[in-house]
């Protein structure tokens, strides 16, 4: 069975200690989940992390600062050494305009009661990019929680998640109808039964043009590209767990027209055949 929690991780055996935490009540419109890796590797030892994540934005707090990570369009890689941690929030589409608006807000928070400014940055400008966020109070609170030796691991992580949750609740407006549709679109895009853009409209009772506009504002990636990414995530996981699979049969199962189309896509995004 395809499991969303591990689908984008190309080599899960290389993972450091990793925790996934559900958002608190009242924030489930903005965050899919919080993710917290922690590592403490011996001198001279490294852990290379390779992922092919679904195109989504993340808010990340690390010892070096707070950043907004834009939607990825290809495989990413990071080599972990020494010791460290990160506290990340995988954002749902409804939260993206509000978080991006905070990039230009010196207080680090938008008006929750109001609407997101029309001048909020386009998420497409953050594709495969990272933008620093001026949120010193958030960084200090999360850093203090994650380095508190007087707390057990679960307590440290719970305090860090609470701090990020509070910041998001103050920064992201309640979803309007358009933002709610963006979240519904994210759910539909994860359905393995969706292999073409024209299948989305009937499911969401909306026009393809409207959904394309939603994708541009809340995802920064085209509908076609997101469907393609999900199919490649599924393909990579299936091949990792079942190396005996015939490529042509898998390509047909994933909705590709032929073996060549699938292998070309796979190599162009993952960098390997």
PDB file of C-alpha atoms in Angstrom:
ATOM      1  CA  UNK A   1       0.000   0.000   0.000  1.00  0.00           C
ATOM      2  CA  UNK A   2       1.212   3.506  -0.790  1.00  0.00           C
ATOM      3  CA  UNK A   3       1.625   5.468   2.435  1.00  0.00           C
ATOM      4  CA  UNK A   4       1.723   9.243   2.087  1.00  0.00           C
ATOM      5  CA  UNK A   5       3.978   9.644   5.146  1.00  0.00           C
ATOM      6  CA  UNK A   6       6.884   7.764   3.508  1.00  0.00           C
ATOM      7  CA  UNK A   7       6.087   8.147  -0.185  1.00  0.00           C
ATOM      8  CA  UNK A   8       8.384  11.116  -0.786  1.00  0.00           C
ATOM      9  CA  UNK A   9      11.347   9.664   1.126  1.00  0.00           C
ATOM     10  CA  UNK A  10      13.494   7.867  -1.413  1.00  0.00           C
ATOM     11  CA  UNK A  11      15.717   6.029   1.095  1.00  0.00           C
ATOM     12  CA  UNK A  12      13.884   5.778   4.452  1.00  0.00           C
ATOM     13  CA  UNK A  13      16.593   3.607   6.019  1.00  0.00           C
ATOM     14  CA  UNK A  14      18.865   6.674   6.043  1.00  0.00           C
ATOM     15  CA  UNK A  15      16.492   8.795   8.112  1.00  0.00           C
ATOM     16  CA  UNK A  16      17.610  10.276  11.438  1.00  0.00           C
ATOM     17  CA  UNK A  17      15.251  10.151  14.400  1.00  0.00           C
ATOM     18  CA  UNK A  18      12.069  11.520  12.892  1.00  0.00           C
ATOM     19  CA  UNK A  19       8.775  12.544  14.440  1.00  0.00           C
ATOM     20  CA  UNK A  20       5.535  13.510  12.735  1.00  0.00           C
ATOM     21  CA  UNK A  21       2.972  15.346  14.869  1.00  0.00           C
ATOM     22  CA  UNK A  22      -0.624  16.193  13.963  1.00  0.00           C
ATOM     23  CA  UNK A  23      -1.663  19.864  14.150  1.00  0.00           C
ATOM     24  CA  UNK A  24      -3.678  20.992  17.176  1.00  0.00           C
ATOM     25  CA  UNK A  25      -7.399  21.552  16.975  1.00  0.00           C
ATOM     26  CA  UNK A  26      -8.148  24.737  15.076  1.00  0.00           C
ATOM     27  CA  UNK A  27      -5.020  24.603  12.908  1.00  0.00           C
ATOM     28  CA  UNK A  28      -5.907  21.651  10.696  1.00  0.00           C
ATOM     29  CA  UNK A  29      -6.894  24.059   7.907  1.00  0.00           C
ATOM     30  CA  UNK A  30      -3.309  25.348   7.736  1.00  0.00           C
ATOM     31  CA  UNK A  31      -0.965  22.445   8.507  1.00  0.00           C
ATOM     32  CA  UNK A  32      -0.968  18.878   7.234  1.00  0.00           C
ATOM     33  CA  UNK A  33       1.493  17.839   9.936  1.00  0.00           C
ATOM     34  CA  UNK A  34       4.564  18.988  11.827  1.00  0.00           C
ATOM     35  CA  UNK A  35       7.825  17.150  11.206  1.00  0.00           C
ATOM     36  CA  UNK A  36      10.812  17.113  13.537  1.00  0.00           C
ATOM     37  CA  UNK A  37      14.088  15.359  12.682  1.00  0.00           C
ATOM     38  CA  UNK A  38      16.818  15.130  15.309  1.00  0.00           C
ATOM     39  CA  UNK A  39      20.269  13.684  14.826  1.00  0.00           C
ATOM     40  CA  UNK A  40      23.525  13.196  16.695  1.00  0.00           C
ATOM     41  CA  UNK A  41      26.028  11.462  14.437  1.00  0.00           C
ATOM     42  CA  UNK A  42      29.536  10.358  15.413  1.00  0.00           C
ATOM     43  CA  UNK A  43      32.501  12.329  14.085  1.00  0.00           C
ATOM     44  CA  UNK A  44      33.184  11.468  10.468  1.00  0.00           C
ATOM     45  CA  UNK A  45      29.742   9.940   9.920  1.00  0.00           C
ATOM     46  CA  UNK A  46      27.179  11.553   7.629  1.00  0.00           C
ATOM     47  CA  UNK A  47      23.617  10.756   6.586  1.00  0.00           C
ATOM     48  CA  UNK A  48      22.560  11.729   3.073  1.00  0.00           C
ATOM     49  CA  UNK A  49      18.840  12.481   2.844  1.00  0.00           C
ATOM     50  CA  UNK A  50      17.154  12.346  -0.569  1.00  0.00           C
ATOM     51  CA  UNK A  51      13.493  13.207  -0.959  1.00  0.00           C
ATOM     52  CA  UNK A  52      10.983  13.751  -3.719  1.00  0.00           C
ATOM     53  CA  UNK A  53       8.308  15.666  -1.788  1.00  0.00           C
ATOM     54  CA  UNK A  54       4.876  16.607  -3.026  1.00  0.00           C
ATOM     55  CA  UNK A  55       4.964  20.251  -4.202  1.00  0.00           C
ATOM     56  CA  UNK A  56       4.069  22.152  -1.044  1.00  0.00           C
ATOM     57  CA  UNK A  57       5.500  24.964   1.056  1.00  0.00           C
ATOM     58  CA  UNK A  58       7.035  24.423   4.491  1.00  0.00           C
ATOM     59  CA  UNK A  59       7.708  26.727   7.419  1.00  0.00           C
ATOM     60  CA  UNK A  60      10.970  25.559   9.018  1.00  0.00           C
ATOM     61  CA  UNK A  61      12.709  26.569  12.240  1.00  0.00           C
ATOM     62  CA  UNK A  62      16.343  25.439  12.608  1.00  0.00           C
ATOM     63  CA  UNK A  63      19.289  26.509  14.762  1.00  0.00           C
ATOM     64  CA  UNK A  64      20.299  28.829  11.908  1.00  0.00           C
ATOM     65  CA  UNK A  65      16.962  30.658  11.727  1.00  0.00           C
ATOM     66  CA  UNK A  66      13.417  30.572  10.346  1.00  0.00           C
ATOM     67  CA  UNK A  67      12.742  30.022   6.658  1.00  0.00           C
ATOM     68  CA  UNK A  68       9.913  29.414   4.228  1.00  0.00           C
ATOM     69  CA  UNK A  69      10.773  26.600   1.844  1.00  0.00           C
ATOM     70  CA  UNK A  70       9.011  26.919  -1.492  1.00  0.00           C
ATOM     71  CA  UNK A  71       7.411  24.156  -3.548  1.00  0.00           C
ATOM     72  CA  UNK A  72      10.022  21.757  -4.954  1.00  0.00           C
ATOM     73  CA  UNK A  73      10.002  20.680  -8.586  1.00  0.00           C
ATOM     74  CA  UNK A  74      12.726  18.031  -8.353  1.00  0.00           C
ATOM     75  CA  UNK A  75      14.519  15.691  -6.006  1.00  0.00           C
ATOM     76  CA  UNK A  76      16.343  17.423  -3.174  1.00  0.00           C
ATOM     77  CA  UNK A  77      19.299  16.279  -1.120  1.00  0.00           C
ATOM     78  CA  UNK A  78      20.837  17.220   2.220  1.00  0.00           C
ATOM     79  CA  UNK A  79      23.806  15.691   4.008  1.00  0.00           C
ATOM     80  CA  UNK A  80      23.478  15.622   7.801  1.00  0.00           C
ATOM     81  CA  UNK A  81      26.574  15.680  10.017  1.00  0.00           C
ATOM     82  CA  UNK A  82      27.226  16.272  13.709  1.00  0.00           C
ATOM     83  CA  UNK A  83      24.117  17.045  15.744  1.00  0.00           C
ATOM     84  CA  UNK A  84      21.083  19.119  14.917  1.00  0.00           C
ATOM     85  CA  UNK A  85      17.328  19.439  14.695  1.00  0.00           C
ATOM     86  CA  UNK A  86      14.591  21.100  12.699  1.00  0.00           C
ATOM     87  CA  UNK A  87      10.940  21.864  13.387  1.00  0.00           C
ATOM     88  CA  UNK A  88       8.912  22.059  10.205  1.00  0.00           C
ATOM     89  CA  UNK A  89       5.261  22.628   9.345  1.00  0.00           C
ATOM     90  CA  UNK A  90       4.041  21.110   6.091  1.00  0.00           C
ATOM     91  CA  UNK A  91       1.625  23.817   5.035  1.00  0.00           C
ATOM     92  CA  UNK A  92      -1.739  23.210   3.488  1.00  0.00           C
ATOM     93  CA  UNK A  93      -2.536  25.474   0.535  1.00  0.00           C
ATOM     94  CA  UNK A  94      -4.909  27.674   2.563  1.00  0.00           C
ATOM     95  CA  UNK A  95      -1.989  28.810   4.727  1.00  0.00           C
ATOM     96  CA  UNK A  96       0.411  29.669   1.912  1.00  0.00           C
ATOM     97  CA  UNK A  97      -0.682  33.240   1.026  1.00  0.00           C
ATOM     98  CA  UNK A  98      -0.706  34.264   4.699  1.00  0.00           C
ATOM     99  CA  UNK A  99       2.736  32.812   5.412  1.00  0.00           C
ATOM    100  CA  UNK A 100       4.212  34.334   2.260  1.00  0.00           C
ATOM    101  CA  UNK A 101       2.694  37.700   3.164  1.00  0.00           C
ATOM    102  CA  UNK A 102       4.674  37.512   6.408  1.00  0.00           C
ATOM    103  CA  UNK A 103       7.902  37.477   4.395  1.00  0.00           C
ATOM    104  CA  UNK A 104       7.319  41.168   3.714  1.00  0.00           C
ATOM    105  CA  UNK A 105       5.805  41.915   7.140  1.00  0.00           C
ATOM    106  CA  UNK A 106       8.440  43.113   9.631  1.00  0.00           C
ATOM    107  CA  UNK A 107       6.300  41.927  12.539  1.00  0.00           C
ATOM    108  CA  UNK A 108       6.172  38.426  11.092  1.00  0.00           C
ATOM    109  CA  UNK A 109       2.395  38.257  11.326  1.00  0.00           C
ATOM    110  CA  UNK A 110      -0.537  39.193   9.132  1.00  0.00           C
ATOM    111  CA  UNK A 111      -3.914  40.390  10.359  1.00  0.00           C
ATOM    112  CA  UNK A 112      -5.812  37.198  11.130  1.00  0.00           C
ATOM    113  CA  UNK A 113      -9.153  38.994  11.070  1.00  0.00           C
ATOM    114  CA  UNK A 114      -8.540  40.457   7.643  1.00  0.00           C
ATOM    115  CA  UNK A 115      -7.762  39.079   4.234  1.00  0.00           C
ATOM    116  CA  UNK A 116      -4.373  38.291   2.787  1.00  0.00           C
ATOM    117  CA  UNK A 117      -3.040  41.308   0.843  1.00  0.00           C
ATOM    118  CA  UNK A 118      -3.267  41.010  -2.906  1.00  0.00           C
ATOM    119  CA  UNK A 119       0.438  41.852  -3.017  1.00  0.00           C
ATOM    120  CA  UNK A 120       1.333  38.625  -1.183  1.00  0.00           C
ATOM    121  CA  UNK A 121       4.282  36.936  -2.961  1.00  0.00           C
ATOM    122  CA  UNK A 122       3.524  34.401  -5.660  1.00  0.00           C
ATOM    123  CA  UNK A 123       4.518  30.888  -4.433  1.00  0.00           C
ATOM    124  CA  UNK A 124       5.857  30.159  -7.932  1.00  0.00           C
ATOM    125  CA  UNK A 125       8.674  32.636  -7.208  1.00  0.00           C
ATOM    126  CA  UNK A 126       9.789  30.330  -4.385  1.00  0.00           C
ATOM    127  CA  UNK A 127      10.013  27.157  -6.461  1.00  0.00           C
ATOM    128  CA  UNK A 128      13.075  25.178  -5.349  1.00  0.00           C
ATOM    129  CA  UNK A 129      14.042  28.135  -3.160  1.00  0.00           C
ATOM    130  CA  UNK A 130      14.269  29.120   0.494  1.00  0.00           C
ATOM    131  CA  UNK A 131      13.366  32.555   1.880  1.00  0.00           C
ATOM    132  CA  UNK A 132      14.414  33.778   5.346  1.00  0.00           C
ATOM    133  CA  UNK A 133      11.600  34.900   7.614  1.00  0.00           C
ATOM    134  CA  UNK A 134      12.150  37.653  10.198  1.00  0.00           C
ATOM    135  CA  UNK A 135      10.537  35.965  13.201  1.00  0.00           C
ATOM    136  CA  UNK A 136      13.096  36.260  15.975  1.00  0.00           C
ATOM    137  CA  UNK A 137      10.643  35.600  18.793  1.00  0.00           C
ATOM    138  CA  UNK A 138       9.475  32.400  17.117  1.00  0.00           C
ATOM    139  CA  UNK A 139      13.072  31.275  16.608  1.00  0.00           C
ATOM    140  CA  UNK A 140      14.015  31.998  20.213  1.00  0.00           C
ATOM    141  CA  UNK A 141      11.000  30.130  21.608  1.00  0.00           C
ATOM    142  CA  UNK A 142      11.461  27.056  19.420  1.00  0.00           C
ATOM    143  CA  UNK A 143      15.220  26.969  19.980  1.00  0.00           C
ATOM    144  CA  UNK A 144      14.731  27.170  23.750  1.00  0.00           C
ATOM    145  CA  UNK A 145      12.233  24.318  23.617  1.00  0.00           C
ATOM    146  CA  UNK A 146      14.376  22.042  21.450  1.00  0.00           C
ATOM    147  CA  UNK A 147      17.508  22.563  23.571  1.00  0.00           C
ATOM    148  CA  UNK A 148      15.830  22.328  26.989  1.00  0.00           C
ATOM    149  CA  UNK A 149      17.753  19.554  28.734  1.00  0.00           C
ATOM    150  CA  UNK A 150      15.276  19.569  31.590  1.00  0.00           C
ATOM    151  CA  UNK A 151      12.488  18.172  29.380  1.00  0.00           C
ATOM    152  CA  UNK A 152      12.026  14.732  27.884  1.00  0.00           C
ATOM    153  CA  UNK A 153      11.997  14.480  24.111  1.00  0.00           C
ATOM    154  CA  UNK A 154       8.211  14.438  23.785  1.00  0.00           C
ATOM    155  CA  UNK A 155       7.938  17.517  25.993  1.00  0.00           C
ATOM    156  CA  UNK A 156      10.549  19.422  23.997  1.00  0.00           C
ATOM    157  CA  UNK A 157       8.853  18.637  20.734  1.00  0.00           C
ATOM    158  CA  UNK A 158       5.376  19.464  22.062  1.00  0.00           C
ATOM    159  CA  UNK A 159       6.584  22.882  23.247  1.00  0.00           C
ATOM    160  CA  UNK A 160       8.230  23.577  19.888  1.00  0.00           C
ATOM    161  CA  UNK A 161       5.085  22.600  17.961  1.00  0.00           C
ATOM    162  CA  UNK A 162       2.958  24.784  20.264  1.00  0.00           C
ATOM    163  CA  UNK A 163       5.197  27.777  19.509  1.00  0.00           C
ATOM    164  CA  UNK A 164       4.974  27.308  15.747  1.00  0.00           C
ATOM    165  CA  UNK A 165       1.215  26.706  16.024  1.00  0.00           C
ATOM    166  CA  UNK A 166       0.723  29.958  17.912  1.00  0.00           C
ATOM    167  CA  UNK A 167       2.685  31.860  15.276  1.00  0.00           C
ATOM    168  CA  UNK A 168       0.646  30.348  12.459  1.00  0.00           C
ATOM    169  CA  UNK A 169      -2.653  31.065  14.206  1.00  0.00           C
ATOM    170  CA  UNK A 170      -1.593  34.707  14.452  1.00  0.00           C
ATOM    171  CA  UNK A 171      -0.320  34.863  10.872  1.00  0.00           C
ATOM    172  CA  UNK A 172      -2.800  32.942   8.739  1.00  0.00           C
ATOM    173  CA  UNK A 173      -6.374  34.150   8.194  1.00  0.00           C
ATOM    174  CA  UNK A 174      -9.306  31.787   8.579  1.00  0.00           C
ATOM    175  CA  UNK A 175      -9.901  30.156   5.182  1.00  0.00           C
ATOM    176  CA  UNK A 176     -12.484  31.708   2.903  1.00  0.00           C
ATOM    177  CA  UNK A 177     -14.297  29.712   0.208  1.00  0.00           C
ATOM    178  CA  UNK A 178     -11.369  29.953  -2.208  1.00  0.00           C
ATOM    179  CA  UNK A 179      -8.837  28.800   0.384  1.00  0.00           C
ATOM    180  CA  UNK A 180     -11.111  25.916   1.367  1.00  0.00           C
ATOM    181  CA  UNK A 181     -11.295  24.908  -2.296  1.00  0.00           C
ATOM    182  CA  UNK A 182      -7.491  24.985  -2.448  1.00  0.00           C
ATOM    183  CA  UNK A 183      -7.338  22.515   0.457  1.00  0.00           C
ATOM    184  CA  UNK A 184      -9.925  20.296  -1.203  1.00  0.00           C
ATOM    185  CA  UNK A 185      -7.853  20.388  -4.381  1.00  0.00           C
ATOM    186  CA  UNK A 186      -4.798  19.206  -2.433  1.00  0.00           C
ATOM    187  CA  UNK A 187      -6.769  16.195  -1.212  1.00  0.00           C
ATOM    188  CA  UNK A 188      -7.995  15.358  -4.710  1.00  0.00           C
ATOM    189  CA  UNK A 189      -4.475  15.597  -6.128  1.00  0.00           C
ATOM    190  CA  UNK A 190      -3.320  12.901  -3.693  1.00  0.00           C
ATOM    191  CA  UNK A 191      -5.903  10.421  -4.989  1.00  0.00           C
ATOM    192  CA  UNK A 192      -4.167   7.734  -7.100  1.00  0.00           C
ATOM    193  CA  UNK A 193      -7.340   7.551  -9.172  1.00  0.00           C
ATOM    194  CA  UNK A 194      -6.689  11.037 -10.569  1.00  0.00           C
ATOM    195  CA  UNK A 195      -4.326  10.785 -13.526  1.00  0.00           C
ATOM    196  CA  UNK A 196      -5.518  13.736 -15.665  1.00  0.00           C
ATOM    197  CA  UNK A 197      -6.305  17.391 -15.021  1.00  0.00           C
ATOM    198  CA  UNK A 198      -9.775  17.122 -16.550  1.00  0.00           C
ATOM    199  CA  UNK A 199     -10.780  14.616 -13.837  1.00  0.00           C
ATOM    200  CA  UNK A 200     -10.453  17.233 -11.086  1.00  0.00           C
ATOM    201  CA  UNK A 201     -13.284  19.600 -12.074  1.00  0.00           C
ATOM    202  CA  UNK A 202     -16.165  17.122 -11.673  1.00  0.00           C
ATOM    203  CA  UNK A 203     -14.814  15.967  -8.304  1.00  0.00           C
ATOM    204  CA  UNK A 204     -14.626  19.501  -6.941  1.00  0.00           C
ATOM    205  CA  UNK A 205     -17.638  20.939  -8.770  1.00  0.00           C
ATOM    206  CA  UNK A 206     -15.478  23.614 -10.319  1.00  0.00           C
ATOM    207  CA  UNK A 207     -14.107  24.538 -13.718  1.00  0.00           C
ATOM    208  CA  UNK A 208     -10.618  23.595 -14.828  1.00  0.00           C
ATOM    209  CA  UNK A 209      -9.805  27.281 -15.319  1.00  0.00           C
ATOM    210  CA  UNK A 210     -10.764  28.054 -11.705  1.00  0.00           C
ATOM    211  CA  UNK A 211      -8.645  25.174 -10.419  1.00  0.00           C
ATOM    212  CA  UNK A 212      -5.697  26.320 -12.518  1.00  0.00           C
ATOM    213  CA  UNK A 213      -5.978  29.778 -10.937  1.00  0.00           C
ATOM    214  CA  UNK A 214      -6.177  28.205  -7.473  1.00  0.00           C
ATOM    215  CA  UNK A 215      -3.081  26.132  -8.224  1.00  0.00           C
ATOM    216  CA  UNK A 216      -1.134  29.237  -9.251  1.00  0.00           C
ATOM    217  CA  UNK A 217      -2.034  31.241  -6.129  1.00  0.00           C
ATOM    218  CA  UNK A 218      -1.883  28.539  -3.460  1.00  0.00           C
ATOM    219  CA  UNK A 219       0.564  25.947  -4.831  1.00  0.00           C
ATOM    220  CA  UNK A 220       2.864  27.729  -7.280  1.00  0.00           C
ATOM    221  CA  UNK A 221       2.852  24.583  -9.425  1.00  0.00           C
ATOM    222  CA  UNK A 222       0.588  23.583 -12.306  1.00  0.00           C
ATOM    223  CA  UNK A 223      -2.090  20.920 -11.878  1.00  0.00           C
ATOM    224  CA  UNK A 224      -0.403  18.704 -14.451  1.00  0.00           C
ATOM    225  CA  UNK A 225       2.940  18.941 -12.662  1.00  0.00           C
ATOM    226  CA  UNK A 226       1.397  17.991  -9.315  1.00  0.00           C
ATOM    227  CA  UNK A 227      -0.333  14.932 -10.746  1.00  0.00           C
ATOM    228  CA  UNK A 228       2.926  13.961 -12.412  1.00  0.00           C
ATOM    229  CA  UNK A 229       4.817  14.337  -9.130  1.00  0.00           C
ATOM    230  CA  UNK A 230       2.403  12.109  -7.236  1.00  0.00           C
ATOM    231  CA  UNK A 231       2.693   9.416  -9.892  1.00  0.00           C
ATOM    232  CA  UNK A 232       6.500   9.552  -9.692  1.00  0.00           C
ATOM    233  CA  UNK A 233       6.396   9.318  -5.885  1.00  0.00           C
ATOM    234  CA  UNK A 234       4.241   6.227  -6.185  1.00  0.00           C
ATOM    235  CA  UNK A 235       6.495   4.776  -8.855  1.00  0.00           C
ATOM    236  CA  UNK A 236       9.668   5.345  -6.822  1.00  0.00           C
ATOM    237  CA  UNK A 237       8.172   3.709  -3.740  1.00  0.00           C
ATOM    238  CA  UNK A 238       6.822   0.745  -5.684  1.00  0.00           C
ATOM    239  CA  UNK A 239      10.179   0.132  -7.364  1.00  0.00           C
ATOM    240  CA  UNK A 240      12.056   0.435  -4.078  1.00  0.00           C
ATOM    241  CA  UNK A 241       9.786  -2.057  -2.313  1.00  0.00           C
ATOM    242  CA  UNK A 242       9.174  -4.370  -5.287  1.00  0.00           C
ATOM    243  CA  UNK A 243      12.271  -4.349  -7.532  1.00  0.00           C
ATOM    244  CA  UNK A 244      10.895  -7.301  -9.478  1.00  0.00           C
ATOM    245  CA  UNK A 245       8.131  -5.124 -10.992  1.00  0.00           C
ATOM    246  CA  UNK A 246       8.072  -4.820 -14.785  1.00  0.00           C
ATOM    247  CA  UNK A 247       8.492  -1.160 -15.737  1.00  0.00           C
ATOM    248  CA  UNK A 248       5.920  -1.271 -18.525  1.00  0.00           C
ATOM    249  CA  UNK A 249       3.233  -2.688 -16.239  1.00  0.00           C
ATOM    250  CA  UNK A 250       3.978  -0.103 -13.551  1.00  0.00           C
ATOM    251  CA  UNK A 251       3.867   2.711 -16.121  1.00  0.00           C
ATOM    252  CA  UNK A 252       0.402   1.614 -17.249  1.00  0.00           C
ATOM    253  CA  UNK A 253      -0.791   1.312 -13.653  1.00  0.00           C
ATOM    254  CA  UNK A 254       0.329   4.874 -12.937  1.00  0.00           C
ATOM    255  CA  UNK A 255      -1.511   6.224 -15.970  1.00  0.00           C
ATOM    256  CA  UNK A 256       1.430   6.718 -18.350  1.00  0.00           C
ATOM    257  CA  UNK A 257       0.816   6.128 -22.020  1.00  0.00           C
ATOM    258  CA  UNK A 258       3.925   3.977 -22.414  1.00  0.00           C
ATOM    259  CA  UNK A 259       7.143   2.726 -20.842  1.00  0.00           C
ATOM    260  CA  UNK A 260       9.282   5.420 -22.488  1.00  0.00           C
ATOM    261  CA  UNK A 261       7.195   8.321 -21.148  1.00  0.00           C
ATOM    262  CA  UNK A 262       7.438   7.007 -17.580  1.00  0.00           C
ATOM    263  CA  UNK A 263      11.185   6.342 -17.695  1.00  0.00           C
ATOM    264  CA  UNK A 264      11.878   9.775 -19.203  1.00  0.00           C
ATOM    265  CA  UNK A 265       9.855  11.504 -16.479  1.00  0.00           C
ATOM    266  CA  UNK A 266      11.486   9.396 -13.774  1.00  0.00           C
ATOM    267  CA  UNK A 267      15.023  10.220 -14.893  1.00  0.00           C
ATOM    268  CA  UNK A 268      14.344  13.931 -15.446  1.00  0.00           C
ATOM    269  CA  UNK A 269      12.950  14.489 -11.936  1.00  0.00           C
ATOM    270  CA  UNK A 270      14.869  11.961  -9.818  1.00  0.00           C
ATOM    271  CA  UNK A 271      18.176  12.179 -11.674  1.00  0.00           C
ATOM    272  CA  UNK A 272      18.491   8.381 -11.933  1.00  0.00           C
ATOM    273  CA  UNK A 273      17.078   5.797 -14.295  1.00  0.00           C
TER     274      UNK A 273
END
